[in-house]
Amino acid sequence: MKRLIVASATVLASLVSLPAAAQFQKPEDAIKYRQSAFTVMANHLGRVGAMAQGRVPFDAKAAADNAAIVVTMSKLPWVAFGEGTDKGMPTRAKPEIWKDSAKVKDLAEKMQAEAVKFEAAAKSGNLDSVKAAVGDLGKACKACHDDYRAEKYSAN
Ligand code: HEC
């Protein structure tokens, strides 16, 4: 009985201090997850981008709905960059990501802050504010991609 209690306490402790990578069973799962999160985020940003560029008519309600999705998605990719997720399936994450973690964290936080501003702009219903916010958010994406996203997917 005592042993059982000790064992379950150990399991609990390991759950509480679960490293982010352990949320994924295999590196492949983490890579797929972060790529999916980025893909969905970019898709919803793109829908508002099309309005900002005048390619589709501005629809304030749709812009605000899409911006809310961008904010949610902007929080997700980061846990999927745990140790050991540099390979397992084709990825464009550069190895420097795991060396410059403080800088990458900063870039990720800046992007999330721009996403929040973007949502506020979209909610305001003012197209000029939306245009400016799309531009600022796009710059925050690019700032990270320039240094940490490779042109091509790795072989595995
Ligand atoms: C802090 C760094 C960082 C920021 C900020 C960032 N990205 Fe990325 N992004 C990456 C990395 C690294 C990859 C490559 C992931 C992989 O292939 O494993 C990536 C991949 C992508 C992909 C390709 C996903 C796929 O299926 O291969 C898209 C699309 C994308 N990002 C869009 C965006 C958009 C849009 C923003 C801003 C709103 C953004 N990213 C902000 C680092 C970042």
Coordinates of C-alpha atoms and ligand atoms in Angstrom, one line a residue:
M1 CA 0.0 0.0 0.0
K2 CA 2.8 2.4 1.0
R3 CA 4.6 1.6 -2.2
L4 CA 1.5 2.3 -4.2
I5 CA 1.1 5.7 -2.6
V6 CA 4.8 6.5 -3.3
A7 CA 4.4 5.4 -6.8
S8 CA 1.3 7.5 -7.5
A9 CA 2.9 10.5 -5.8
T10 CA 5.8 10.1 -8.2
V11 CA 3.5 9.9 -11.2
L12 CA 1.7 13.0 -10.0
A13 CA 4.9 14.9 -9.5
S14 CA 6.0 14.0 -13.0
L15 CA 2.7 15.2 -14.4
V16 CA 3.0 18.5 -12.7
S17 CA 6.5 19.2 -13.9
L18 CA 5.8 17.7 -17.4
P19 CA 8.2 19.2 -19.9
A20 CA 6.5 20.7 -22.9
A21 CA 7.9 18.1 -25.2
A22 CA 6.2 15.4 -23.3
Q23 CA 2.8 16.7 -24.5
F24 CA 3.7 15.0 -27.7
Q25 CA 4.5 11.3 -28.0
K26 CA 6.9 11.7 -30.9
P27 CA 9.0 14.6 -32.3
E28 CA 6.9 14.1 -35.5
D29 CA 3.7 14.9 -33.5
A30 CA 5.2 18.2 -32.2
I31 CA 6.5 19.2 -35.7
K32 CA 3.1 18.5 -37.2
Y33 CA 1.4 20.4 -34.4
R34 CA 3.4 23.6 -34.8
Q35 CA 3.2 23.6 -38.6
S36 CA -0.6 23.1 -38.3
A37 CA -0.9 26.0 -35.8
F38 CA 1.2 28.3 -38.1
T39 CA -0.9 27.2 -41.1
V40 CA -4.2 28.0 -39.5
M41 CA -2.9 31.3 -38.1
A42 CA -1.6 32.4 -41.5
N43 CA -4.8 31.4 -43.2
H44 CA -7.0 33.6 -40.9
L45 CA -4.5 36.5 -41.0
G46 CA -4.5 36.1 -44.8
R47 CA -8.3 36.6 -45.0
V48 CA -8.0 39.9 -43.3
G49 CA -4.9 40.7 -45.3
A50 CA -7.0 40.3 -48.4
M51 CA -9.4 42.9 -47.0
A52 CA -6.5 45.3 -46.1
Q53 CA -5.2 45.0 -49.7
G54 CA -8.7 45.6 -51.1
R55 CA -8.8 42.2 -52.8
V56 CA -12.0 41.4 -51.0
P57 CA -14.5 43.9 -49.6
F58 CA -13.9 44.9 -46.0
D59 CA -16.3 43.1 -43.6
A60 CA -15.7 44.3 -40.1
K61 CA -17.4 41.4 -38.4
A62 CA -15.5 38.8 -40.4
A63 CA -12.2 40.7 -39.8
A64 CA -12.8 40.7 -36.0
D65 CA -13.7 37.0 -36.0
N66 CA -10.6 36.1 -38.0
A67 CA -8.4 38.2 -35.8
A68 CA -9.7 36.4 -32.7
I69 CA -8.6 33.1 -34.2
V70 CA -5.2 34.6 -35.0
V71 CA -4.8 35.6 -31.4
T72 CA -5.7 32.1 -30.2
M73 CA -3.4 30.4 -32.7
S74 CA -0.5 32.7 -31.9
K75 CA -0.2 31.1 -28.5
L76 CA 0.0 27.6 -29.7
P77 CA 3.1 26.8 -31.8
W78 CA 5.7 27.5 -29.1
V79 CA 5.3 24.4 -26.8
A80 CA 6.0 22.3 -29.9
F81 CA 9.6 23.5 -30.1
G82 CA 10.8 21.3 -27.3
E83 CA 14.2 19.7 -27.2
G84 CA 14.6 16.9 -29.7
T85 CA 11.9 18.2 -32.1
D86 CA 14.6 19.4 -34.6
K87 CA 13.9 16.3 -36.7
G88 CA 11.4 13.5 -37.1
M89 CA 9.7 14.7 -40.2
P90 CA 10.4 17.5 -42.7
T91 CA 10.7 20.8 -40.9
R92 CA 11.8 24.3 -41.8
A93 CA 12.9 25.2 -38.2
K94 CA 16.6 26.2 -38.2
P95 CA 18.8 24.6 -35.6
E96 CA 19.6 28.0 -34.2
I97 CA 16.1 28.0 -32.6
W98 CA 17.3 25.7 -29.9
K99 CA 20.5 27.8 -29.3
D100 CA 18.9 31.3 -29.2
S101 CA 15.9 30.3 -27.1
A102 CA 15.8 33.7 -25.3
K103 CA 15.8 35.6 -28.5
V104 CA 13.2 33.3 -30.1
K105 CA 11.0 33.6 -27.0
D106 CA 11.2 37.4 -27.3
L107 CA 10.2 37.3 -31.0
A108 CA 7.3 35.0 -30.3
E109 CA 6.1 37.3 -27.5
K110 CA 6.4 40.3 -29.8
M111 CA 4.3 38.6 -32.4
Q112 CA 1.7 37.7 -29.9
A113 CA 1.5 41.3 -28.7
E114 CA 1.0 42.5 -32.3
A115 CA -1.7 39.9 -32.7
V116 CA -3.6 41.3 -29.7
K117 CA -3.2 44.9 -31.2
F118 CA -4.4 43.5 -34.5
E119 CA -7.5 42.1 -32.9
A120 CA -8.2 45.4 -31.2
A121 CA -7.9 47.2 -34.6
A122 CA -10.2 44.7 -36.3
K123 CA -12.7 45.1 -33.5
S124 CA -12.6 48.9 -34.0
G125 CA -14.0 48.4 -37.5
N126 CA -11.6 51.0 -38.9
L127 CA -10.0 49.8 -42.1
D128 CA -7.0 52.1 -41.9
S129 CA -6.2 50.8 -38.4
V130 CA -6.6 47.2 -39.7
K131 CA -4.2 47.9 -42.6
A132 CA -1.6 49.3 -40.2
A133 CA -2.0 46.4 -37.7
V134 CA -1.8 43.8 -40.5
G135 CA 1.5 45.4 -41.6
D136 CA 2.9 45.4 -38.0
L137 CA 1.9 41.8 -37.4
G138 CA 3.4 40.7 -40.7
K139 CA 6.7 42.4 -39.7
A140 CA 6.7 40.5 -36.4
C141 CA 6.2 37.2 -38.4
K142 CA 9.0 38.1 -40.8
A143 CA 11.4 39.1 -38.0
C144 CA 11.5 35.5 -36.8
H145 CA 11.2 33.8 -40.2
D146 CA 14.2 35.8 -41.5
D147 CA 16.5 34.2 -38.9
Y148 CA 14.8 31.0 -37.8
R149 CA 12.8 29.5 -40.7
A150 CA 14.6 27.8 -43.5
E151 CA 13.6 28.3 -47.2
K152 CA 13.2 24.5 -47.6
Y153 CA 12.0 21.7 -45.5
S154 CA 14.7 19.3 -44.1
A155 CA 14.9 15.8 -45.6
N156 CA 13.4 14.2 -42.5
Ligands
HEC1 C1 9.4 33.2 -33.1 C2 9.4 32.7 -34.4 C3 8.2 32.8 -35.3 C4 7.3 33.7 -35.4 C5 7.1 35.0 -34.6 C6 6.4 33.3 -36.5 N1 6.8 32.2 -37.0 FE1 6.0 31.2 -38.6 N2 7.4 29.7 -38.4 C7 8.4 29.7 -37.6 C8 9.2 28.5 -37.7 C9 10.5 28.1 -37.0 C10 8.6 27.8 -38.7 C11 8.9 26.4 -39.3 C12 8.2 25.3 -38.4 C13 8.6 23.9 -38.9 O1 8.6 23.6 -40.1 O2 8.8 23.0 -38.0 C14 7.4 28.5 -39.1 C15 6.5 28.1 -40.1 C16 5.5 28.9 -40.6 C17 4.6 28.5 -41.6 C18 4.7 27.2 -42.4 C19 3.9 26.0 -41.7 C20 4.1 24.7 -42.5 O3 3.1 24.0 -42.7 O4 5.2 24.3 -42.8 C21 3.6 29.5 -41.8 C22 2.5 29.5 -42.7 C23 4.0 30.5 -40.8 N3 5.1 30.1 -40.1 C24 3.3 31.7 -40.6 C25 3.5 32.6 -39.6 C26 2.8 33.8 -39.4 C27 1.6 34.2 -40.3 C28 3.3 34.5 -38.4 C29 2.9 35.8 -37.8 C30 1.5 36.0 -37.5 C31 4.4 33.7 -37.9 N4 4.5 32.5 -38.7 C32 5.2 34.0 -36.8 C33 8.7 30.7 -36.7 C34 8.0 31.8 -36.4

